[in-house]
Amino acid sequence: MSVYTGPVFDMAATQFAAIADHIGIPQDERARLLYPKRALAVSIPVHMDDGRTEVFPGYRVQHHLTLGPTKGGTRFAPSLDVGETAALAIWMSWKCALAGLPYGGAKGGVACDPGALSRRELEAISRRYMQEMIPFVSPHTDVMAPDMGTNEQVMGWFMDTYSMHQGHSVNEIVTGKPVALGGTEGRREATGRGVAHLVGRACERLAIKASGATAIVQGFGNVGSVTAQCLVAEHGVKIVGVSDHTAAFFDPHGIDVTRVSAYAAKNRVLAGYTEAARIDPAELLMQKADILAPCAVERVITGANAGHLQCAILAEGANGPTTPEADAILAQRGDVFVIPDILCNAGGVIVSYFEWVQGLQRLFWSESEVNEKLRRLLDSIFAQVITRATKDRISMRMAALAIGVERVRGGKQLRGLFP
Ligand code: NAD
């Protein structure tokens, strides 16, 4: 038992134990690699529009500072707790190390429902959260980014609040901010673009013709909507299913992604969309399609549905969508090619790294330069993971995690106990 114990943290711990066994990490080294270096919990009081004062819990977890500052998103979601935040920070560590970025992992957020907040309330929560974080973060200690429930505007408020405290603009305190405030071209689309790019690579590997292949995308926020758009525009894939937390749609003849994207942009949710047939959200994941891309929340591919998936490629845009029980079933089946989360959605942190570097150096790259560098790095880590999986006869997830964990461990062995 620890302060982090809970379903999501336990899942990260289970994955880590499997990797530690596989690469032979001694028992007395494991806790130091798994448990976060530090965590901060804060209370965020906000005057609500109806005159009440409400207090929201906020968190930031920094997993390790061995390889550089920590890096990680900020999640605004009703169910967020410190255990989920810690698990997401741990996954960020393995992801950054896999991509060769000079970062440890972090994650943070506020337990609130952004869909139920006015813009003024959202701004108040964002600014107060960053205010409370000021002693804990800096461009060389911990760099925040968007995640579920936050966006470019929230990053703009974070950057402004931090900068006002310093007395000058510090753009590089966050990534994923608007381009007008020093953000990079291509960051908003980076995660989904990366997911679609790796799906293209997986299709090549499996000799599936991407053009005309079918895909289901769960979650239609930043990652899901851009994944769907890039799959269509860049690979000719046909989207047959989409969902968000309010509705799910399936049509084997195809769903018009431009229209559903315009609807979601206008209404903020998919509920009420009438141009495709509704389906039970749980059923959607088990429909027939070449590609299934969970791009929403953790633990949606479980022991209950993994045996019923009908996809050839499982592209994990979300963090932690597949439970260890489901992994075991998928490994036994052997007919689903998994692009694991820390590889599949790494495009986001890779372009965040590009944004941080550009900010520190006060220089700016074009969108095509950013996308080209992104594709090159994704291709490199995709090849590394396949090579490792083949060599060790392990799953793609185990291979990706093994590379990430080994790199963090190597840094700790060289530095000593402090970071
Ligand atoms: P977002 O807030 O923009 O969108 C989340 C979407 O998921 C929304 O459409 C929401 O309605 C939907 N959703 C929530 N619960 C759902 C459910 N139970 N079933 C179906 N849909 C549901 O968030 P995002 O930035 O797109 O993040 C999505 C996932 O991708 C998260 O796991 C996040 O950690 C991960 N991720 C995001 C980034 C990034 O750059 N934003 C990078 C890497 C990984």
Short mmCIF file of C-alpha atoms and ligand atoms in Angstrom, two decimals:
data_model
loop_
_atom_site.label_atom_id
_atom_site.label_comp_id
_atom_site.label_asym_id
_atom_site.label_seq_id
_atom_site.Cartn_x
_atom_site.Cartn_y
_atom_site.Cartn_z
CA MET A 1 0.00 0.00 0.00
CA SER A 2 1.15 3.54 -0.74
CA VAL A 3 -0.51 6.91 -1.17
CA TYR A 4 -0.74 6.08 -4.89
CA THR A 5 -2.52 2.72 -4.57
CA GLY A 6 -5.53 2.46 -6.87
CA PRO A 7 -6.54 0.76 -10.13
CA VAL A 8 -4.45 2.88 -12.52
CA PHE A 9 -1.30 3.01 -10.38
CA ASP A 10 -1.59 -0.72 -9.73
CA MET A 11 -1.70 -1.30 -13.49
CA ALA A 12 1.51 0.72 -14.00
CA ALA A 13 3.09 -1.23 -11.11
CA THR A 14 2.05 -4.59 -12.60
CA GLN A 15 3.54 -3.66 -15.97
CA PHE A 16 6.75 -2.53 -14.27
CA ALA A 17 7.03 -5.77 -12.28
CA ALA A 18 6.79 -7.78 -15.52
CA ILE A 19 9.52 -5.69 -17.13
CA ALA A 20 11.70 -5.84 -14.02
CA ASP A 21 11.41 -9.65 -14.08
CA HIS A 22 12.16 -9.76 -17.80
CA ILE A 23 15.32 -7.66 -17.61
CA GLY A 24 16.37 -8.99 -14.22
CA ILE A 25 16.26 -5.88 -12.04
CA PRO A 26 17.16 -6.85 -8.47
CA GLN A 27 14.33 -6.49 -5.93
CA ASP A 28 16.12 -3.78 -3.96
CA GLU A 29 16.39 -1.55 -7.04
CA ARG A 30 12.73 -1.73 -8.04
CA ALA A 31 11.03 0.65 -5.62
CA ARG A 32 13.50 3.38 -6.53
CA LEU A 33 12.64 3.02 -10.21
CA LEU A 34 8.89 2.74 -9.76
CA TYR A 35 7.90 5.23 -7.05
CA PRO A 36 7.75 8.93 -7.90
CA LYS A 37 10.47 11.17 -6.55
CA ARG A 38 7.90 13.65 -5.28
CA ALA A 39 4.26 14.72 -5.45
CA LEU A 40 2.40 17.87 -4.54
CA ALA A 41 -1.31 18.05 -3.64
CA VAL A 42 -3.00 21.44 -3.52
CA SER A 43 -6.44 22.93 -2.89
CA ILE A 44 -7.77 25.33 -5.49
CA PRO A 45 -10.52 27.63 -4.20
CA VAL A 46 -12.52 29.33 -6.93
CA HIS A 47 -15.44 31.81 -6.90
CA MET A 48 -18.04 30.09 -9.06
CA ASP A 49 -20.45 31.99 -11.31
CA ASP A 50 -23.39 31.21 -8.99
CA GLY A 51 -21.69 32.95 -6.04
CA ARG A 52 -20.45 29.82 -4.23
CA THR A 53 -16.78 29.18 -3.49
CA GLU A 54 -15.74 25.69 -4.53
CA VAL A 55 -12.46 23.99 -3.67
CA PHE A 56 -10.94 21.65 -6.26
CA PRO A 57 -8.12 19.19 -5.49
CA GLY A 58 -5.05 19.52 -7.71
CA TYR A 59 -1.92 17.39 -8.08
CA ARG A 60 1.49 17.29 -9.72
CA VAL A 61 3.68 14.19 -9.62
CA GLN A 62 7.34 14.21 -10.75
CA HIS A 63 8.52 10.65 -11.30
CA HIS A 64 12.27 11.18 -11.65
CA LEU A 65 14.72 13.96 -12.48
CA THR A 66 17.56 11.67 -13.48
CA LEU A 67 17.80 12.51 -17.18
CA GLY A 68 16.69 16.17 -17.15
CA PRO A 69 13.61 18.12 -16.11
CA THR A 70 10.32 16.29 -15.84
CA LYS A 71 7.75 16.66 -18.60
CA GLY A 72 4.10 15.83 -18.68
CA GLY A 73 0.54 16.82 -19.34
CA THR A 74 -2.09 18.42 -17.16
CA ARG A 75 -5.43 16.63 -16.91
CA PHE A 76 -8.69 18.25 -15.86
CA ALA A 77 -11.12 15.39 -15.19
CA PRO A 78 -13.66 14.65 -12.43
CA SER A 79 -12.15 11.32 -11.40
CA LEU A 80 -8.50 12.44 -11.25
CA ASP A 81 -6.64 11.39 -8.11
CA VAL A 82 -3.00 11.21 -7.05
CA GLY A 83 -2.69 7.51 -7.98
CA GLU A 84 -3.86 8.05 -11.56
CA THR A 85 -1.58 11.11 -11.80
CA ALA A 86 1.38 9.05 -10.59
CA ALA A 87 0.69 6.23 -13.07
CA LEU A 88 0.55 8.73 -15.92
CA ALA A 89 3.84 10.28 -14.71
CA ILE A 90 5.50 6.85 -14.66
CA TRP A 91 4.32 6.07 -18.20
CA MET A 92 5.68 9.47 -19.29
CA SER A 93 9.10 8.47 -17.93
CA TRP A 94 9.26 5.27 -19.96
CA LYS A 95 7.88 7.11 -23.01
CA CYS A 96 10.42 9.96 -22.87
CA ALA A 97 13.27 7.50 -22.36
CA LEU A 98 12.06 5.33 -25.25
CA ALA A 99 12.03 8.40 -27.50
CA GLY A 100 15.49 9.42 -26.26
CA LEU A 101 14.25 12.76 -24.87
CA PRO A 102 16.22 14.31 -21.98
CA TYR A 103 13.29 14.21 -19.58
CA GLY A 104 11.82 12.38 -16.66
CA GLY A 105 8.06 11.90 -16.55
CA ALA A 106 5.54 14.07 -14.74
CA LYS A 107 1.80 14.51 -14.75
CA GLY A 108 -0.63 16.79 -13.03
CA GLY A 109 -4.14 18.03 -13.04
CA VAL A 110 -7.25 19.10 -11.25
CA ALA A 111 -10.25 16.99 -10.25
CA CYS A 112 -12.95 19.01 -11.99
CA ASP A 113 -15.39 18.63 -14.88
CA PRO A 114 -14.24 21.10 -17.56
CA GLY A 115 -17.43 20.50 -19.57
CA ALA A 116 -19.49 21.91 -16.69
CA LEU A 117 -17.36 25.03 -16.16
CA SER A 118 -17.81 28.47 -17.68
CA ARG A 119 -14.78 29.97 -19.43
CA ARG A 120 -14.26 32.31 -16.46
CA GLU A 121 -14.33 29.41 -13.99
CA LEU A 122 -11.92 27.39 -16.17
CA GLU A 123 -9.52 30.35 -16.31
CA ALA A 124 -9.73 30.82 -12.53
CA ILE A 125 -8.93 27.14 -11.88
CA SER A 126 -6.09 27.18 -14.41
CA ARG A 127 -4.44 30.31 -13.04
CA ARG A 128 -4.77 29.27 -9.39
CA TYR A 129 -3.43 25.79 -10.17
CA MET A 130 -0.32 27.26 -11.81
CA GLN A 131 0.04 29.80 -8.98
CA GLU A 132 0.18 26.90 -6.47
CA MET A 133 2.69 25.06 -8.68
CA ILE A 134 5.19 27.93 -8.97
CA PRO A 135 7.55 26.66 -6.23
CA PHE A 136 7.46 23.17 -7.79
CA VAL A 137 8.07 23.84 -11.51
CA SER A 138 10.43 25.76 -13.81
CA PRO A 139 11.63 25.39 -17.41
CA HIS A 140 14.57 23.37 -16.02
CA THR A 141 12.62 21.43 -13.36
CA ASP A 142 9.21 20.45 -14.70
CA VAL A 143 7.53 21.51 -17.94
CA MET A 144 3.75 21.13 -18.28
CA ALA A 145 1.67 20.38 -21.38
CA PRO A 146 -1.99 19.72 -22.22
CA ASP A 147 -3.77 16.42 -21.60
CA MET A 148 -7.41 15.41 -21.27
CA GLY A 149 -9.65 18.39 -20.51
CA THR A 150 -6.99 21.06 -21.14
CA ASN A 151 -5.93 22.82 -24.33
CA GLU A 152 -3.82 25.59 -25.84
CA GLN A 153 -5.79 28.30 -24.04
CA VAL A 154 -5.22 26.67 -20.63
CA MET A 155 -1.48 26.48 -21.43
CA GLY A 156 -1.62 30.19 -22.34
CA TRP A 157 -3.11 30.99 -18.90
CA PHE A 158 -0.45 28.82 -17.20
CA MET A 159 2.33 30.58 -19.10
CA ASP A 160 0.90 34.03 -18.29
CA THR A 161 0.46 33.26 -14.57
CA TYR A 162 4.01 31.89 -14.24
CA SER A 163 5.44 34.78 -16.28
CA MET A 164 3.68 37.45 -14.19
CA HIS A 165 5.30 35.97 -11.10
CA GLN A 166 8.77 36.03 -12.70
CA GLY A 167 8.32 39.55 -14.05
CA HIS A 168 9.07 38.58 -17.65
CA SER A 169 7.70 36.18 -20.27
CA VAL A 170 8.79 32.57 -19.74
CA ASN A 171 7.30 30.80 -22.78
CA GLU A 172 9.26 27.62 -22.16
CA ILE A 173 7.47 26.88 -18.86
CA VAL A 174 4.76 25.05 -20.82
CA THR A 175 4.41 23.36 -24.19
CA GLY A 176 1.26 23.00 -26.25
CA LYS A 177 0.60 26.73 -25.91
CA PRO A 178 -0.79 28.87 -28.76
CA VAL A 179 1.68 29.59 -31.57
CA ALA A 180 1.10 33.32 -30.91
CA LEU A 181 2.59 32.86 -27.41
CA GLY A 182 5.67 30.96 -28.57
CA GLY A 183 4.07 27.58 -29.20
CA THR A 184 5.33 25.47 -32.06
CA GLU A 185 3.65 24.79 -35.34
CA GLY A 186 2.30 21.25 -35.38
CA ARG A 187 2.03 20.63 -31.61
CA ARG A 188 -1.77 20.60 -31.43
CA GLU A 189 -1.91 17.88 -34.11
CA ALA A 190 1.29 16.05 -33.10
CA THR A 191 -0.16 13.20 -31.03
CA GLY A 192 -2.88 12.23 -33.51
CA ARG A 193 -0.57 12.74 -36.47
CA GLY A 194 1.93 10.39 -34.82
CA VAL A 195 -0.75 7.77 -34.13
CA ALA A 196 -1.83 7.83 -37.79
CA HIS A 197 1.78 7.69 -38.99
CA LEU A 198 2.51 4.59 -36.92
CA VAL A 199 -0.73 2.96 -38.04
CA GLY A 200 0.57 3.47 -41.59
CA ARG A 201 3.86 1.75 -40.63
CA ALA A 202 1.97 -1.12 -38.97
CA CYS A 203 -0.14 -1.57 -42.12
CA GLU A 204 3.05 -1.80 -44.20
CA ARG A 205 4.42 -4.39 -41.82
CA LEU A 206 1.25 -6.49 -41.86
CA ALA A 207 0.80 -6.03 -45.62
CA ILE A 208 -2.57 -4.35 -45.07
CA LYS A 209 -3.35 -1.75 -47.72
CA ALA A 210 -4.01 1.40 -45.66
CA SER A 211 -6.02 3.01 -48.41
CA GLY A 212 -9.50 1.58 -48.00
CA ALA A 213 -8.73 -0.09 -44.65
CA THR A 214 -11.31 0.61 -41.92
CA ALA A 215 -10.86 2.19 -38.48
CA ILE A 216 -12.77 2.80 -35.27
CA VAL A 217 -11.65 5.70 -33.08
CA GLN A 218 -12.75 5.91 -29.45
CA GLY A 219 -12.56 9.46 -28.03
CA PHE A 220 -12.99 12.49 -30.23
CA GLY A 221 -10.96 15.14 -28.44
CA ASN A 222 -7.54 16.37 -29.50
CA VAL A 223 -5.97 12.95 -30.04
CA GLY A 224 -8.98 11.08 -31.42
CA SER A 225 -10.20 13.72 -33.85
CA VAL A 226 -6.74 14.41 -35.31
CA THR A 227 -6.03 10.66 -35.54
CA ALA A 228 -9.24 10.18 -37.53
CA GLN A 229 -8.53 13.19 -39.76
CA CYS A 230 -4.94 12.12 -40.50
CA LEU A 231 -5.93 8.49 -41.11
CA VAL A 232 -8.36 9.73 -43.76
CA ALA A 233 -6.29 12.55 -45.29
CA GLU A 234 -2.83 10.99 -45.24
CA HIS A 235 -3.55 7.26 -45.55
CA GLY A 236 -6.95 6.96 -47.24
CA VAL A 237 -8.39 4.98 -44.32
CA LYS A 238 -12.19 4.80 -43.98
CA ILE A 239 -13.49 5.68 -40.50
CA VAL A 240 -16.40 3.40 -39.61
CA GLY A 241 -16.79 4.18 -35.91
CA VAL A 242 -16.29 7.14 -33.57
CA SER A 243 -17.30 7.91 -30.00
CA ASP A 244 -16.86 10.29 -27.11
CA HIS A 245 -18.14 10.23 -23.52
CA THR A 246 -21.63 11.22 -24.71
CA ALA A 247 -22.31 9.01 -27.77
CA ALA A 248 -20.96 6.33 -30.11
CA PHE A 249 -21.58 5.86 -33.83
CA PHE A 250 -20.88 2.99 -36.24
CA ASP A 251 -21.46 2.71 -39.97
CA PRO A 252 -19.63 0.03 -41.99
CA HIS A 253 -20.06 2.22 -45.09
CA GLY A 254 -18.04 5.03 -43.50
CA ILE A 255 -18.52 8.15 -41.38
CA ASP A 256 -17.78 11.58 -42.84
CA VAL A 257 -14.91 12.76 -40.62
CA THR A 258 -15.05 16.34 -41.86
CA ARG A 259 -18.70 16.64 -40.89
CA VAL A 260 -18.40 14.90 -37.54
CA SER A 261 -15.32 17.02 -36.71
CA ALA A 262 -17.21 20.21 -37.54
CA TYR A 263 -20.11 19.03 -35.36
CA ALA A 264 -17.78 18.24 -32.43
CA ALA A 265 -15.96 21.57 -32.78
CA LYS A 266 -19.25 23.45 -32.66
CA ASN A 267 -21.06 21.44 -29.96
CA ARG A 268 -18.05 20.21 -27.91
CA VAL A 269 -19.68 16.71 -27.78
CA LEU A 270 -20.87 14.11 -30.30
CA ALA A 271 -24.32 13.66 -28.68
CA GLY A 272 -26.98 14.94 -31.06
CA TYR A 273 -25.05 14.09 -34.25
CA THR A 274 -27.63 12.61 -36.59
CA GLU A 275 -25.67 11.67 -39.72
CA ALA A 276 -24.51 8.22 -38.53
CA ALA A 277 -26.17 5.33 -36.70
CA ARG A 278 -25.83 5.21 -32.90
CA ILE A 279 -24.33 2.16 -31.22
CA ASP A 280 -23.78 1.12 -27.62
CA PRO A 281 -20.33 2.55 -26.68
CA ALA A 282 -19.12 -0.79 -25.26
CA GLU A 283 -20.23 -2.61 -28.44
CA LEU A 284 -18.34 -0.15 -30.66
CA LEU A 285 -14.95 -1.49 -29.58
CA MET A 286 -15.89 -5.01 -30.66
CA GLN A 287 -17.08 -4.15 -34.17
CA LYS A 288 -15.16 -5.28 -37.22
CA ALA A 289 -12.50 -2.87 -38.46
CA ASP A 290 -8.85 -3.24 -39.45
CA ILE A 291 -7.75 -0.60 -36.95
CA LEU A 292 -9.03 0.13 -33.45
CA ALA A 293 -7.66 3.34 -31.91
CA PRO A 294 -8.66 3.94 -28.28
CA CYS A 295 -7.95 7.67 -27.80
CA ALA A 296 -9.87 8.48 -24.61
CA VAL A 297 -9.28 7.04 -21.14
CA GLU A 298 -7.47 4.22 -19.34
CA ARG A 299 -8.62 0.61 -18.97
CA VAL A 300 -11.13 0.28 -21.82
CA ILE A 301 -9.63 -2.87 -23.37
CA THR A 302 -10.12 -5.36 -20.56
CA GLY A 303 -10.27 -9.04 -19.78
CA ALA A 304 -13.97 -8.87 -20.70
CA ASN A 305 -13.64 -7.55 -24.27
CA ALA A 306 -10.07 -8.38 -25.40
CA GLY A 307 -11.15 -11.79 -26.64
CA HIS A 308 -13.87 -10.20 -28.78
CA LEU A 309 -11.87 -7.49 -30.56
CA GLN A 310 -12.08 -7.84 -34.34
CA CYS A 311 -9.21 -5.52 -35.32
CA ALA A 312 -5.82 -6.38 -36.81
CA ILE A 313 -4.11 -3.29 -35.34
CA LEU A 314 -4.70 -1.83 -31.86
CA ALA A 315 -3.29 1.71 -31.92
CA GLU A 316 -3.18 3.11 -28.39
CA GLY A 317 -3.61 6.86 -28.72
CA ALA A 318 -4.72 7.05 -25.07
CA ASN A 319 -2.46 6.35 -22.12
CA GLY A 320 -3.09 3.01 -20.46
CA PRO A 321 -6.14 1.88 -22.46
CA THR A 322 -5.29 -1.84 -22.16
CA THR A 323 -5.23 -3.69 -18.85
CA PRO A 324 -2.63 -6.37 -18.06
CA GLU A 325 -5.44 -8.99 -18.20
CA ALA A 326 -6.33 -7.87 -21.72
CA ASP A 327 -2.64 -7.89 -22.68
CA ALA A 328 -2.40 -11.53 -21.66
CA ILE A 329 -5.42 -12.40 -23.81
CA LEU A 330 -4.07 -10.46 -26.80
CA ALA A 331 -0.69 -12.16 -26.44
CA GLN A 332 -2.37 -15.55 -26.46
CA ARG A 333 -4.49 -14.66 -29.49
CA GLY A 334 -1.46 -13.41 -31.40
CA ASP A 335 -3.60 -11.92 -34.18
CA VAL A 336 -3.71 -8.29 -33.01
CA PHE A 337 -0.68 -6.06 -33.66
CA VAL A 338 -0.49 -3.70 -30.67
CA ILE A 339 1.17 -0.31 -31.03
CA PRO A 340 1.58 0.34 -27.29
CA ASP A 341 0.71 3.71 -25.80
CA ILE A 342 4.24 4.85 -24.93
CA LEU A 343 5.17 4.39 -28.59
CA CYS A 344 1.86 5.15 -30.30
CA ASN A 345 1.13 8.52 -28.68
CA ALA A 346 4.76 9.63 -28.29
CA GLY A 347 4.28 12.23 -31.04
CA GLY A 348 2.82 14.60 -28.46
CA VAL A 349 5.81 14.71 -26.15
CA ILE A 350 8.26 14.62 -29.07
CA VAL A 351 6.83 17.82 -30.53
CA SER A 352 6.53 19.26 -27.01
CA TYR A 353 10.28 18.68 -26.74
CA PHE A 354 10.74 20.50 -30.07
CA GLU A 355 8.66 23.37 -28.68
CA TRP A 356 10.73 23.56 -25.47
CA VAL A 357 14.00 23.55 -27.44
CA GLN A 358 12.75 26.26 -29.79
CA GLY A 359 11.58 28.32 -26.79
CA LEU A 360 14.88 28.02 -24.93
CA GLN A 361 16.81 29.04 -28.06
CA ARG A 362 14.33 31.68 -29.23
CA LEU A 363 14.19 30.21 -32.73
CA PHE A 364 11.31 28.74 -34.67
CA TRP A 365 10.91 25.90 -37.13
CA SER A 366 8.32 25.62 -39.90
CA GLU A 367 5.49 23.09 -39.64
CA SER A 368 7.05 20.91 -42.34
CA GLU A 369 10.38 20.86 -40.44
CA VAL A 370 8.55 19.86 -37.25
CA ASN A 371 6.56 17.11 -38.99
CA GLU A 372 9.60 15.76 -40.79
CA LYS A 373 11.63 15.53 -37.56
CA LEU A 374 8.61 13.93 -35.84
CA ARG A 375 8.22 11.25 -38.49
CA ARG A 376 11.95 10.46 -38.44
CA LEU A 377 12.01 9.99 -34.67
CA LEU A 378 8.81 7.91 -34.66
CA ASP A 379 10.20 5.65 -37.39
CA SER A 380 13.38 5.17 -35.38
CA ILE A 381 11.61 4.15 -32.16
CA PHE A 382 9.08 1.98 -34.02
CA ALA A 383 12.02 0.06 -35.55
CA GLN A 384 13.79 -0.19 -32.17
CA VAL A 385 10.69 -1.65 -30.51
CA ILE A 386 10.13 -4.19 -33.29
CA THR A 387 13.77 -5.25 -33.17
CA ARG A 388 13.62 -5.71 -29.40
CA ALA A 389 10.30 -7.57 -29.51
CA THR A 390 11.68 -9.95 -32.12
CA LYS A 391 15.00 -10.46 -30.37
CA ASP A 392 13.52 -11.14 -26.91
CA ARG A 393 10.33 -12.84 -28.22
CA ILE A 394 8.16 -10.46 -26.22
CA SER A 395 5.15 -8.29 -27.00
CA MET A 396 5.47 -4.81 -28.48
CA ARG A 397 4.41 -3.34 -25.11
CA MET A 398 7.02 -5.32 -23.19
CA ALA A 399 9.67 -4.31 -25.74
CA ALA A 400 8.78 -0.59 -25.58
CA LEU A 401 8.71 -0.63 -21.77
CA ALA A 402 11.95 -2.60 -21.55
CA ILE A 403 13.81 0.00 -23.62
CA GLY A 404 12.36 2.88 -21.59
CA VAL A 405 12.96 1.29 -18.18
CA GLU A 406 16.52 0.29 -19.07
CA ARG A 407 17.43 3.83 -20.10
CA VAL A 408 16.08 5.32 -16.87
CA ARG A 409 17.84 2.62 -14.87
CA GLY A 410 21.10 3.31 -16.73
CA GLY A 411 20.88 7.00 -15.82
CA LYS A 412 20.22 6.18 -12.17
CA GLN A 413 23.17 3.79 -12.06
CA LEU A 414 25.46 6.50 -13.44
CA ARG A 415 24.21 9.30 -11.19
CA GLY A 416 23.50 7.74 -7.80
CA LEU A 417 20.64 8.06 -5.37
CA PHE A 418 19.67 11.74 -5.48
CA PRO A 419 17.62 12.31 -8.64
P1 NAD B 1 -9.38 15.54 -24.81
O1 NAD B 1 -9.91 16.08 -23.53
O2 NAD B 1 -9.07 16.49 -25.91
O3 NAD B 1 -10.41 14.46 -25.40
C1 NAD B 1 -10.81 13.34 -24.66
C2 NAD B 1 -11.92 12.66 -25.44
O4 NAD B 1 -12.24 11.41 -24.84
C3 NAD B 1 -13.22 13.46 -25.50
O5 NAD B 1 -13.79 13.35 -26.78
C4 NAD B 1 -14.09 12.74 -24.46
O6 NAD B 1 -15.47 12.91 -24.70
C5 NAD B 1 -13.65 11.32 -24.71
N1 NAD B 1 -13.98 10.40 -23.63
C6 NAD B 1 -13.83 10.56 -22.31
N2 NAD B 1 -14.26 9.47 -21.66
C7 NAD B 1 -14.69 8.60 -22.61
C8 NAD B 1 -15.25 7.31 -22.58
N3 NAD B 1 -15.44 6.67 -21.42
N4 NAD B 1 -15.57 6.71 -23.76
C9 NAD B 1 -15.38 7.34 -24.93
N5 NAD B 1 -14.84 8.57 -25.02
C10 NAD B 1 -14.51 9.18 -23.87
O7 NAD B 1 -8.12 14.66 -24.43
P2 NAD B 1 -6.89 14.24 -25.37
O8 NAD B 1 -5.83 15.25 -25.20
O9 NAD B 1 -7.40 13.91 -26.71
O10 NAD B 1 -6.39 12.92 -24.63
C11 NAD B 1 -6.96 11.64 -24.89
C12 NAD B 1 -6.01 10.56 -24.41
O11 NAD B 1 -4.76 10.70 -25.08
C13 NAD B 1 -5.67 10.57 -22.93
O12 NAD B 1 -5.44 9.25 -22.50
C14 NAD B 1 -4.37 11.33 -22.88
O13 NAD B 1 -3.62 11.05 -21.71
C15 NAD B 1 -3.72 10.80 -24.13
N6 NAD B 1 -2.64 11.62 -24.68
C16 NAD B 1 -2.86 12.92 -25.01
C17 NAD B 1 -1.82 13.66 -25.56
C18 NAD B 1 -2.03 15.10 -26.01
O14 NAD B 1 -1.09 15.64 -26.62
N7 NAD B 1 -3.16 15.71 -25.79
C19 NAD B 1 -0.57 13.09 -25.73
C20 NAD B 1 -0.38 11.75 -25.40
C21 NAD B 1 -1.43 11.03 -24.88
#
